[in-house]
Amino acid sequence: MEETITAFTGAGAVAGRGDRGVRAPEAAARYAEECHWDVCPGTWLEMNGGAWHCSCGDPGCAAPGAHPARADWAAEATGSATVARRMWRERPEASVLLPTGRSFDVIEVPETAGFLALARMERREPAPGPVVSAPDRRMRFLVLPGAAAKVPDLVRGLGWAPATLDLAVLGAGGYVAAPPTRWGAWGSVRWVCRPTAANRWLPDAAELIAPLAYACARER
Ligand SMILES: [Zn+2]
């Protein structure tokens, strides 16, 4: 298992520089097979009148090509690579969505705050788990499930009112778009920290909240 994860995340694989090299169907199957994450196909981009539009048909779509396509998307999500391959065979351009509140929750902060927090984490513990950034300029840190329930208290414990920080937590019912999803005309979702064998045991929200909250407070 360790070897497959290493192969999955090595040079030219799903993450980092290899983002463009792996198509959505293969990436989705690998997330299911090697990371043990549920995956769900979302909307996609369609060229229409010389411009890219979201397959949802809403001209004002806030996340073109990077959100659920169906109301029952959560029930459709699968942890089976075989089922994932079958779903993306039908919709090869569909975005790759990872439901939150299952294998992981997500702490979401502005990209600038995320980079600041990562710089602090580089110098000392805790080590971050996988981190994804998207063209909406938000950075999303994967943490153990259960974060959604306890982050507000953790933030209060650090001395901030949760509502004053631009920090959100995604738990049950939420999702994140994963590489190689293309997000509107602005670019693609990418891994800032790739899923690897080393970070497959995700950090707890309590371990990451201090650097993330401090970074968000500085960005206010
Ligand atoms: Zn849309």
JSON list of C-alpha atoms and ligand atoms in Angstrom, two decimals:
[
{"chain": "A", "resi": 1, "resn": "MET", "atom": "CA", "xyz": [0.00, 0.00, 0.00]},
{"chain": "A", "resi": 2, "resn": "GLU", "atom": "CA", "xyz": [2.78, 2.39, 0.90]},
{"chain": "A", "resi": 3, "resn": "GLU", "atom": "CA", "xyz": [4.37, 1.78, -2.47]},
{"chain": "A", "resi": 4, "resn": "THR", "atom": "CA", "xyz": [1.21, 2.45, -4.41]},
{"chain": "A", "resi": 5, "resn": "ILE", "atom": "CA", "xyz": [0.68, 5.73, -2.56]},
{"chain": "A", "resi": 6, "resn": "THR", "atom": "CA", "xyz": [4.25, 6.73, -3.26]},
{"chain": "A", "resi": 7, "resn": "ALA", "atom": "CA", "xyz": [3.81, 5.89, -6.92]},
{"chain": "A", "resi": 8, "resn": "PHE", "atom": "CA", "xyz": [0.53, 7.76, -6.95]},
{"chain": "A", "resi": 9, "resn": "THR", "atom": "CA", "xyz": [2.01, 10.92, -5.52]},
{"chain": "A", "resi": 10, "resn": "GLY", "atom": "CA", "xyz": [5.46, 10.83, -7.04]},
{"chain": "A", "resi": 11, "resn": "ALA", "atom": "CA", "xyz": [6.73, 13.00, -9.85]},
{"chain": "A", "resi": 12, "resn": "GLY", "atom": "CA", "xyz": [4.31, 13.11, -12.71]},
{"chain": "A", "resi": 13, "resn": "ALA", "atom": "CA", "xyz": [1.44, 11.67, -10.71]},
{"chain": "A", "resi": 14, "resn": "VAL", "atom": "CA", "xyz": [-1.78, 13.36, -9.66]},
{"chain": "A", "resi": 15, "resn": "ALA", "atom": "CA", "xyz": [-0.25, 16.03, -7.54]},
{"chain": "A", "resi": 16, "resn": "GLY", "atom": "CA", "xyz": [1.83, 19.14, -8.08]},
{"chain": "A", "resi": 17, "resn": "ARG", "atom": "CA", "xyz": [3.54, 19.44, -11.41]},
{"chain": "A", "resi": 18, "resn": "GLY", "atom": "CA", "xyz": [1.79, 16.35, -12.65]},
{"chain": "A", "resi": 19, "resn": "ASP", "atom": "CA", "xyz": [-1.69, 17.81, -12.19]},
{"chain": "A", "resi": 20, "resn": "ARG", "atom": "CA", "xyz": [-2.18, 18.24, -15.89]},
{"chain": "A", "resi": 21, "resn": "GLY", "atom": "CA", "xyz": [-0.82, 14.81, -16.63]},
{"chain": "A", "resi": 22, "resn": "VAL", "atom": "CA", "xyz": [-3.56, 12.79, -14.96]},
{"chain": "A", "resi": 23, "resn": "ARG", "atom": "CA", "xyz": [-7.11, 12.97, -16.18]},
{"chain": "A", "resi": 24, "resn": "ALA", "atom": "CA", "xyz": [-10.10, 13.14, -13.90]},
{"chain": "A", "resi": 25, "resn": "PRO", "atom": "CA", "xyz": [-11.19, 9.48, -14.33]},
{"chain": "A", "resi": 26, "resn": "GLU", "atom": "CA", "xyz": [-7.79, 8.11, -13.30]},
{"chain": "A", "resi": 27, "resn": "ALA", "atom": "CA", "xyz": [-7.35, 10.65, -10.50]},
{"chain": "A", "resi": 28, "resn": "ALA", "atom": "CA", "xyz": [-10.77, 9.78, -9.05]},
{"chain": "A", "resi": 29, "resn": "ALA", "atom": "CA", "xyz": [-10.02, 6.05, -9.14]},
{"chain": "A", "resi": 30, "resn": "ARG", "atom": "CA", "xyz": [-6.68, 6.64, -7.41]},
{"chain": "A", "resi": 31, "resn": "TYR", "atom": "CA", "xyz": [-8.20, 8.78, -4.66]},
{"chain": "A", "resi": 32, "resn": "ALA", "atom": "CA", "xyz": [-10.61, 5.93, -3.94]},
{"chain": "A", "resi": 33, "resn": "GLU", "atom": "CA", "xyz": [-8.09, 3.14, -4.27]},
{"chain": "A", "resi": 34, "resn": "GLU", "atom": "CA", "xyz": [-4.97, 4.63, -2.71]},
{"chain": "A", "resi": 35, "resn": "CYS", "atom": "CA", "xyz": [-6.20, 7.33, -0.33]},
{"chain": "A", "resi": 36, "resn": "HIS", "atom": "CA", "xyz": [-9.43, 5.52, 0.64]},
{"chain": "A", "resi": 37, "resn": "TRP", "atom": "CA", "xyz": [-11.44, 8.66, 0.01]},
{"chain": "A", "resi": 38, "resn": "ASP", "atom": "CA", "xyz": [-14.98, 8.76, -1.36]},
{"chain": "A", "resi": 39, "resn": "VAL", "atom": "CA", "xyz": [-15.25, 10.51, -4.71]},
{"chain": "A", "resi": 40, "resn": "CYS", "atom": "CA", "xyz": [-18.13, 12.00, -6.64]},
{"chain": "A", "resi": 41, "resn": "PRO", "atom": "CA", "xyz": [-18.28, 13.39, -10.19]},
{"chain": "A", "resi": 42, "resn": "GLY", "atom": "CA", "xyz": [-19.42, 17.02, -10.36]},
{"chain": "A", "resi": 43, "resn": "THR", "atom": "CA", "xyz": [-20.09, 19.52, -13.10]},
{"chain": "A", "resi": 44, "resn": "TRP", "atom": "CA", "xyz": [-17.65, 20.22, -15.93]},
{"chain": "A", "resi": 45, "resn": "LEU", "atom": "CA", "xyz": [-16.77, 23.05, -18.31]},
{"chain": "A", "resi": 46, "resn": "GLU", "atom": "CA", "xyz": [-18.30, 23.31, -21.74]},
{"chain": "A", "resi": 47, "resn": "MET", "atom": "CA", "xyz": [-17.09, 25.58, -24.56]},
{"chain": "A", "resi": 48, "resn": "ASN", "atom": "CA", "xyz": [-20.00, 27.67, -25.75]},
{"chain": "A", "resi": 49, "resn": "GLY", "atom": "CA", "xyz": [-19.82, 30.81, -27.86]},
{"chain": "A", "resi": 50, "resn": "GLY", "atom": "CA", "xyz": [-16.05, 31.01, -27.50]},
{"chain": "A", "resi": 51, "resn": "ALA", "atom": "CA", "xyz": [-16.08, 30.87, -23.70]},
{"chain": "A", "resi": 52, "resn": "TRP", "atom": "CA", "xyz": [-16.12, 28.21, -21.03]},
{"chain": "A", "resi": 53, "resn": "HIS", "atom": "CA", "xyz": [-19.38, 27.73, -19.16]},
{"chain": "A", "resi": 54, "resn": "CYS", "atom": "CA", "xyz": [-20.40, 25.46, -16.32]},
{"chain": "A", "resi": 55, "resn": "SER", "atom": "CA", "xyz": [-22.41, 22.42, -17.34]},
{"chain": "A", "resi": 56, "resn": "CYS", "atom": "CA", "xyz": [-25.03, 23.45, -14.74]},
{"chain": "A", "resi": 57, "resn": "GLY", "atom": "CA", "xyz": [-26.22, 26.11, -17.21]},
{"chain": "A", "resi": 58, "resn": "ASP", "atom": "CA", "xyz": [-26.20, 28.98, -14.68]},
{"chain": "A", "resi": 59, "resn": "PRO", "atom": "CA", "xyz": [-24.42, 31.96, -16.33]},
{"chain": "A", "resi": 60, "resn": "GLY", "atom": "CA", "xyz": [-23.65, 33.32, -12.86]},
{"chain": "A", "resi": 61, "resn": "CYS", "atom": "CA", "xyz": [-22.27, 30.04, -11.49]},
{"chain": "A", "resi": 62, "resn": "ALA", "atom": "CA", "xyz": [-19.87, 30.79, -8.62]},
{"chain": "A", "resi": 63, "resn": "ALA", "atom": "CA", "xyz": [-17.73, 27.67, -9.12]},
{"chain": "A", "resi": 64, "resn": "PRO", "atom": "CA", "xyz": [-17.87, 26.86, -12.84]},
{"chain": "A", "resi": 65, "resn": "GLY", "atom": "CA", "xyz": [-17.10, 23.20, -13.44]},
{"chain": "A", "resi": 66, "resn": "ALA", "atom": "CA", "xyz": [-16.34, 22.48, -9.80]},
{"chain": "A", "resi": 67, "resn": "HIS", "atom": "CA", "xyz": [-19.53, 21.76, -7.87]},
{"chain": "A", "resi": 68, "resn": "PRO", "atom": "CA", "xyz": [-22.04, 18.91, -7.52]},
{"chain": "A", "resi": 69, "resn": "ALA", "atom": "CA", "xyz": [-24.15, 18.23, -10.59]},
{"chain": "A", "resi": 70, "resn": "ARG", "atom": "CA", "xyz": [-27.05, 16.54, -8.81]},
{"chain": "A", "resi": 71, "resn": "ALA", "atom": "CA", "xyz": [-29.05, 17.07, -5.65]},
{"chain": "A", "resi": 72, "resn": "ASP", "atom": "CA", "xyz": [-28.30, 13.50, -4.56]},
{"chain": "A", "resi": 73, "resn": "TRP", "atom": "CA", "xyz": [-24.54, 13.79, -5.14]},
{"chain": "A", "resi": 74, "resn": "ALA", "atom": "CA", "xyz": [-23.69, 12.72, -1.59]},
{"chain": "A", "resi": 75, "resn": "ALA", "atom": "CA", "xyz": [-25.47, 9.40, -2.06]},
{"chain": "A", "resi": 76, "resn": "GLU", "atom": "CA", "xyz": [-23.72, 8.90, -5.40]},
{"chain": "A", "resi": 77, "resn": "ALA", "atom": "CA", "xyz": [-20.23, 9.31, -3.90]},
{"chain": "A", "resi": 78, "resn": "THR", "atom": "CA", "xyz": [-18.28, 6.07, -3.83]},
{"chain": "A", "resi": 79, "resn": "GLY", "atom": "CA", "xyz": [-15.18, 4.68, -2.20]},
{"chain": "A", "resi": 80, "resn": "SER", "atom": "CA", "xyz": [-14.88, 2.01, -4.89]},
{"chain": "A", "resi": 81, "resn": "ALA", "atom": "CA", "xyz": [-12.32, 2.61, -7.62]},
{"chain": "A", "resi": 82, "resn": "THR", "atom": "CA", "xyz": [-14.29, 0.28, -9.89]},
{"chain": "A", "resi": 83, "resn": "VAL", "atom": "CA", "xyz": [-17.48, 2.28, -9.45]},
{"chain": "A", "resi": 84, "resn": "ALA", "atom": "CA", "xyz": [-15.53, 5.53, -9.83]},
{"chain": "A", "resi": 85, "resn": "ARG", "atom": "CA", "xyz": [-14.05, 4.37, -13.14]},
{"chain": "A", "resi": 86, "resn": "ARG", "atom": "CA", "xyz": [-17.54, 3.44, -14.34]},
{"chain": "A", "resi": 87, "resn": "MET", "atom": "CA", "xyz": [-18.99, 6.84, -13.33]},
{"chain": "A", "resi": 88, "resn": "TRP", "atom": "CA", "xyz": [-16.22, 8.85, -14.99]},
{"chain": "A", "resi": 89, "resn": "ARG", "atom": "CA", "xyz": [-16.38, 6.65, -18.10]},
{"chain": "A", "resi": 90, "resn": "GLU", "atom": "CA", "xyz": [-19.85, 8.11, -18.58]},
{"chain": "A", "resi": 91, "resn": "ARG", "atom": "CA", "xyz": [-18.68, 11.65, -17.75]},
{"chain": "A", "resi": 92, "resn": "PRO", "atom": "CA", "xyz": [-14.92, 11.81, -18.42]},
{"chain": "A", "resi": 93, "resn": "GLU", "atom": "CA", "xyz": [-14.78, 15.61, -18.10]},
{"chain": "A", "resi": 94, "resn": "ALA", "atom": "CA", "xyz": [-16.61, 15.71, -14.75]},
{"chain": "A", "resi": 95, "resn": "SER", "atom": "CA", "xyz": [-14.85, 17.44, -11.87]},
{"chain": "A", "resi": 96, "resn": "VAL", "atom": "CA", "xyz": [-13.54, 15.33, -9.00]},
{"chain": "A", "resi": 97, "resn": "LEU", "atom": "CA", "xyz": [-15.33, 16.13, -5.75]},
{"chain": "A", "resi": 98, "resn": "LEU", "atom": "CA", "xyz": [-14.35, 14.71, -2.36]},
{"chain": "A", "resi": 99, "resn": "PRO", "atom": "CA", "xyz": [-17.14, 14.71, 0.25]},
{"chain": "A", "resi": 100, "resn": "THR", "atom": "CA", "xyz": [-16.12, 16.09, 3.64]},
{"chain": "A", "resi": 101, "resn": "GLY", "atom": "CA", "xyz": [-17.26, 14.66, 6.97]},
{"chain": "A", "resi": 102, "resn": "ARG", "atom": "CA", "xyz": [-16.33, 11.11, 5.97]},
{"chain": "A", "resi": 103, "resn": "SER", "atom": "CA", "xyz": [-12.60, 10.31, 5.78]},
{"chain": "A", "resi": 104, "resn": "PHE", "atom": "CA", "xyz": [-11.73, 13.90, 6.60]},
{"chain": "A", "resi": 105, "resn": "ASP", "atom": "CA", "xyz": [-13.04, 17.36, 7.43]},
{"chain": "A", "resi": 106, "resn": "VAL", "atom": "CA", "xyz": [-11.58, 20.49, 5.90]},
{"chain": "A", "resi": 107, "resn": "ILE", "atom": "CA", "xyz": [-10.45, 23.80, 7.39]},
{"chain": "A", "resi": 108, "resn": "GLU", "atom": "CA", "xyz": [-10.75, 26.51, 4.77]},
{"chain": "A", "resi": 109, "resn": "VAL", "atom": "CA", "xyz": [-8.87, 29.83, 4.89]},
{"chain": "A", "resi": 110, "resn": "PRO", "atom": "CA", "xyz": [-7.87, 32.56, 2.40]},
{"chain": "A", "resi": 111, "resn": "GLU", "atom": "CA", "xyz": [-4.90, 31.50, 0.28]},
{"chain": "A", "resi": 112, "resn": "THR", "atom": "CA", "xyz": [-2.65, 34.22, 1.73]},
{"chain": "A", "resi": 113, "resn": "ALA", "atom": "CA", "xyz": [-3.38, 33.06, 5.27]},
{"chain": "A", "resi": 114, "resn": "GLY", "atom": "CA", "xyz": [-2.85, 29.47, 4.19]},
{"chain": "A", "resi": 115, "resn": "PHE", "atom": "CA", "xyz": [0.64, 30.17, 2.86]},
{"chain": "A", "resi": 116, "resn": "LEU", "atom": "CA", "xyz": [1.48, 32.09, 6.02]},
{"chain": "A", "resi": 117, "resn": "ALA", "atom": "CA", "xyz": [0.33, 29.17, 8.19]},
{"chain": "A", "resi": 118, "resn": "LEU", "atom": "CA", "xyz": [2.26, 26.68, 6.05]},
{"chain": "A", "resi": 119, "resn": "ALA", "atom": "CA", "xyz": [5.44, 28.73, 6.51]},
{"chain": "A", "resi": 120, "resn": "ARG", "atom": "CA", "xyz": [4.97, 28.52, 10.28]},
{"chain": "A", "resi": 121, "resn": "MET", "atom": "CA", "xyz": [4.30, 24.79, 10.07]},
{"chain": "A", "resi": 122, "resn": "GLU", "atom": "CA", "xyz": [7.47, 24.28, 8.05]},
{"chain": "A", "resi": 123, "resn": "ARG", "atom": "CA", "xyz": [9.56, 25.52, 10.91]},
{"chain": "A", "resi": 124, "resn": "ARG", "atom": "CA", "xyz": [7.94, 23.40, 13.61]},
{"chain": "A", "resi": 125, "resn": "GLU", "atom": "CA", "xyz": [5.26, 20.87, 14.33]},
{"chain": "A", "resi": 126, "resn": "PRO", "atom": "CA", "xyz": [2.53, 20.21, 13.44]},
{"chain": "A", "resi": 127, "resn": "ALA", "atom": "CA", "xyz": [3.04, 18.93, 9.94]},
{"chain": "A", "resi": 128, "resn": "PRO", "atom": "CA", "xyz": [0.07, 19.62, 7.71]},
{"chain": "A", "resi": 129, "resn": "GLY", "atom": "CA", "xyz": [-1.82, 16.83, 5.97]},
{"chain": "A", "resi": 130, "resn": "PRO", "atom": "CA", "xyz": [-2.85, 17.20, 2.34]},
{"chain": "A", "resi": 131, "resn": "VAL", "atom": "CA", "xyz": [-3.64, 20.81, 1.39]},
{"chain": "A", "resi": 132, "resn": "VAL", "atom": "CA", "xyz": [-5.48, 21.87, -1.73]},
{"chain": "A", "resi": 133, "resn": "SER", "atom": "CA", "xyz": [-5.76, 25.32, -3.29]},
{"chain": "A", "resi": 134, "resn": "ALA", "atom": "CA", "xyz": [-8.27, 26.45, -5.86]},
{"chain": "A", "resi": 135, "resn": "PRO", "atom": "CA", "xyz": [-8.72, 29.39, -8.22]},
{"chain": "A", "resi": 136, "resn": "ASP", "atom": "CA", "xyz": [-11.20, 30.89, -5.74]},
{"chain": "A", "resi": 137, "resn": "ARG", "atom": "CA", "xyz": [-8.06, 31.84, -3.74]},
{"chain": "A", "resi": 138, "resn": "ARG", "atom": "CA", "xyz": [-9.05, 29.61, -0.83]},
{"chain": "A", "resi": 139, "resn": "MET", "atom": "CA", "xyz": [-6.78, 27.00, 0.70]},
{"chain": "A", "resi": 140, "resn": "ARG", "atom": "CA", "xyz": [-8.25, 23.84, 2.21]},
{"chain": "A", "resi": 141, "resn": "PHE", "atom": "CA", "xyz": [-6.48, 21.78, 4.87]},
{"chain": "A", "resi": 142, "resn": "LEU", "atom": "CA", "xyz": [-7.56, 18.17, 5.30]},
{"chain": "A", "resi": 143, "resn": "VAL", "atom": "CA", "xyz": [-7.90, 17.12, 8.95]},
{"chain": "A", "resi": 144, "resn": "LEU", "atom": "CA", "xyz": [-9.45, 14.26, 10.88]},
{"chain": "A", "resi": 145, "resn": "PRO", "atom": "CA", "xyz": [-13.27, 14.09, 10.83]},
{"chain": "A", "resi": 146, "resn": "GLY", "atom": "CA", "xyz": [-14.99, 15.82, 13.73]},
{"chain": "A", "resi": 147, "resn": "ALA", "atom": "CA", "xyz": [-13.32, 19.19, 13.17]},
{"chain": "A", "resi": 148, "resn": "ALA", "atom": "CA", "xyz": [-16.57, 20.90, 12.26]},
{"chain": "A", "resi": 149, "resn": "ALA", "atom": "CA", "xyz": [-17.90, 20.33, 15.77]},
{"chain": "A", "resi": 150, "resn": "LYS", "atom": "CA", "xyz": [-14.90, 21.50, 17.71]},
{"chain": "A", "resi": 151, "resn": "VAL", "atom": "CA", "xyz": [-13.18, 24.27, 15.72]},
{"chain": "A", "resi": 152, "resn": "PRO", "atom": "CA", "xyz": [-15.41, 27.11, 17.03]},
{"chain": "A", "resi": 153, "resn": "ASP", "atom": "CA", "xyz": [-14.46, 26.21, 20.63]},
{"chain": "A", "resi": 154, "resn": "LEU", "atom": "CA", "xyz": [-10.79, 25.83, 19.68]},
{"chain": "A", "resi": 155, "resn": "VAL", "atom": "CA", "xyz": [-10.83, 29.30, 18.09]},
{"chain": "A", "resi": 156, "resn": "ARG", "atom": "CA", "xyz": [-12.52, 30.77, 21.17]},
{"chain": "A", "resi": 157, "resn": "GLY", "atom": "CA", "xyz": [-9.89, 29.07, 23.31]},
{"chain": "A", "resi": 158, "resn": "LEU", "atom": "CA", "xyz": [-7.22, 30.97, 21.37]},
{"chain": "A", "resi": 159, "resn": "GLY", "atom": "CA", "xyz": [-8.96, 34.23, 22.16]},
{"chain": "A", "resi": 160, "resn": "TRP", "atom": "CA", "xyz": [-10.91, 35.02, 18.98]},
{"chain": "A", "resi": 161, "resn": "ALA", "atom": "CA", "xyz": [-14.61, 35.12, 18.24]},
{"chain": "A", "resi": 162, "resn": "PRO", "atom": "CA", "xyz": [-15.03, 32.57, 15.43]},
{"chain": "A", "resi": 163, "resn": "ALA", "atom": "CA", "xyz": [-17.16, 34.96, 13.36]},
{"chain": "A", "resi": 164, "resn": "THR", "atom": "CA", "xyz": [-14.33, 37.52, 13.22]},
{"chain": "A", "resi": 165, "resn": "LEU", "atom": "CA", "xyz": [-11.96, 35.17, 11.37]},
{"chain": "A", "resi": 166, "resn": "ASP", "atom": "CA", "xyz": [-12.28, 34.23, 7.71]},
{"chain": "A", "resi": 167, "resn": "LEU", "atom": "CA", "xyz": [-11.94, 30.57, 8.60]},
{"chain": "A", "resi": 168, "resn": "ALA", "atom": "CA", "xyz": [-14.54, 27.95, 7.74]},
{"chain": "A", "resi": 169, "resn": "VAL", "atom": "CA", "xyz": [-14.83, 24.26, 8.50]},
{"chain": "A", "resi": 170, "resn": "LEU", "atom": "CA", "xyz": [-16.41, 21.76, 6.14]},
{"chain": "A", "resi": 171, "resn": "GLY", "atom": "CA", "xyz": [-17.86, 18.61, 7.66]},
{"chain": "A", "resi": 172, "resn": "ALA", "atom": "CA", "xyz": [-20.78, 16.34, 6.83]},
{"chain": "A", "resi": 173, "resn": "GLY", "atom": "CA", "xyz": [-22.66, 17.50, 3.76]},
{"chain": "A", "resi": 174, "resn": "GLY", "atom": "CA", "xyz": [-19.75, 19.50, 2.35]},
{"chain": "A", "resi": 175, "resn": "TYR", "atom": "CA", "xyz": [-17.18, 18.74, -0.33]},
{"chain": "A", "resi": 176, "resn": "VAL", "atom": "CA", "xyz": [-13.93, 19.95, -1.83]},
{"chain": "A", "resi": 177, "resn": "ALA", "atom": "CA", "xyz": [-12.93, 19.92, -5.47]},
{"chain": "A", "resi": 178, "resn": "ALA", "atom": "CA", "xyz": [-9.71, 17.96, -6.00]},
{"chain": "A", "resi": 179, "resn": "PRO", "atom": "CA", "xyz": [-7.06, 18.04, -8.74]},
{"chain": "A", "resi": 180, "resn": "PRO", "atom": "CA", "xyz": [-7.18, 17.91, -11.72]},
{"chain": "A", "resi": 181, "resn": "THR", "atom": "CA", "xyz": [-10.54, 19.72, -11.61]},
{"chain": "A", "resi": 182, "resn": "ARG", "atom": "CA", "xyz": [-10.63, 22.79, -13.82]},
{"chain": "A", "resi": 183, "resn": "TRP", "atom": "CA", "xyz": [-12.37, 25.68, -12.09]},
{"chain": "A", "resi": 184, "resn": "GLY", "atom": "CA", "xyz": [-13.79, 28.16, -14.58]},
{"chain": "A", "resi": 185, "resn": "ALA", "atom": "CA", "xyz": [-11.50, 30.15, -16.80]},
{"chain": "A", "resi": 186, "resn": "TRP", "atom": "CA", "xyz": [-9.10, 30.86, -13.92]},
{"chain": "A", "resi": 187, "resn": "GLY", "atom": "CA", "xyz": [-7.24, 27.59, -13.73]},
{"chain": "A", "resi": 188, "resn": "SER", "atom": "CA", "xyz": [-7.20, 24.27, -11.99]},
{"chain": "A", "resi": 189, "resn": "VAL", "atom": "CA", "xyz": [-7.41, 22.98, -8.46]},
{"chain": "A", "resi": 190, "resn": "ARG", "atom": "CA", "xyz": [-3.96, 21.87, -7.28]},
{"chain": "A", "resi": 191, "resn": "TRP", "atom": "CA", "xyz": [-2.28, 20.21, -4.34]},
{"chain": "A", "resi": 192, "resn": "VAL", "atom": "CA", "xyz": [-0.14, 22.53, -2.23]},
{"chain": "A", "resi": 193, "resn": "CYS", "atom": "CA", "xyz": [0.73, 19.50, -0.07]},
{"chain": "A", "resi": 194, "resn": "ARG", "atom": "CA", "xyz": [0.12, 16.28, -1.92]},
{"chain": "A", "resi": 195, "resn": "PRO", "atom": "CA", "xyz": [-1.40, 13.17, -0.33]},
{"chain": "A", "resi": 196, "resn": "THR", "atom": "CA", "xyz": [1.56, 10.92, 0.42]},
{"chain": "A", "resi": 197, "resn": "ALA", "atom": "CA", "xyz": [2.33, 7.86, 2.50]},
{"chain": "A", "resi": 198, "resn": "ALA", "atom": "CA", "xyz": [3.84, 10.21, 5.10]},
{"chain": "A", "resi": 199, "resn": "ASN", "atom": "CA", "xyz": [0.74, 12.34, 5.63]},
{"chain": "A", "resi": 200, "resn": "ARG", "atom": "CA", "xyz": [-1.94, 9.71, 5.19]},
{"chain": "A", "resi": 201, "resn": "TRP", "atom": "CA", "xyz": [-2.59, 9.87, 8.96]},
{"chain": "A", "resi": 202, "resn": "LEU", "atom": "CA", "xyz": [-4.26, 13.22, 9.00]},
{"chain": "A", "resi": 203, "resn": "PRO", "atom": "CA", "xyz": [-3.61, 15.86, 11.66]},
{"chain": "A", "resi": 204, "resn": "ASP", "atom": "CA", "xyz": [-6.36, 16.71, 14.14]},
{"chain": "A", "resi": 205, "resn": "ALA", "atom": "CA", "xyz": [-7.94, 20.15, 13.84]},
{"chain": "A", "resi": 206, "resn": "ALA", "atom": "CA", "xyz": [-6.59, 20.95, 17.31]},
{"chain": "A", "resi": 207, "resn": "GLU", "atom": "CA", "xyz": [-3.03, 20.59, 15.95]},
{"chain": "A", "resi": 208, "resn": "LEU", "atom": "CA", "xyz": [-3.48, 23.00, 13.04]},
{"chain": "A", "resi": 209, "resn": "ILE", "atom": "CA", "xyz": [-5.92, 25.53, 14.40]},
{"chain": "A", "resi": 210, "resn": "ALA", "atom": "CA", "xyz": [-3.39, 27.79, 16.12]},
{"chain": "A", "resi": 211, "resn": "PRO", "atom": "CA", "xyz": [-1.22, 28.57, 13.05]},
{"chain": "A", "resi": 212, "resn": "LEU", "atom": "CA", "xyz": [-4.32, 28.84, 10.86]},
{"chain": "A", "resi": 213, "resn": "ALA", "atom": "CA", "xyz": [-6.19, 31.15, 13.24]},
{"chain": "A", "resi": 214, "resn": "TYR", "atom": "CA", "xyz": [-3.12, 33.36, 13.80]},
{"chain": "A", "resi": 215, "resn": "ALA", "atom": "CA", "xyz": [-2.61, 33.64, 10.04]},
{"chain": "A", "resi": 216, "resn": "CYS", "atom": "CA", "xyz": [-6.27, 34.55, 9.49]},
{"chain": "A", "resi": 217, "resn": "ALA", "atom": "CA", "xyz": [-6.11, 37.16, 12.26]},
{"chain": "A", "resi": 218, "resn": "ARG", "atom": "CA", "xyz": [-3.08, 38.76, 10.60]},
{"chain": "A", "resi": 219, "resn": "GLU", "atom": "CA", "xyz": [-4.93, 38.86, 7.29]},
{"chain": "A", "resi": 220, "resn": "ARG", "atom": "CA", "xyz": [-7.91, 40.74, 8.71]},
{"chain": "B", "resi": 1, "resn": "ZN", "atom": "ZN", "xyz": [-22.18, 25.56, -12.20]}
]
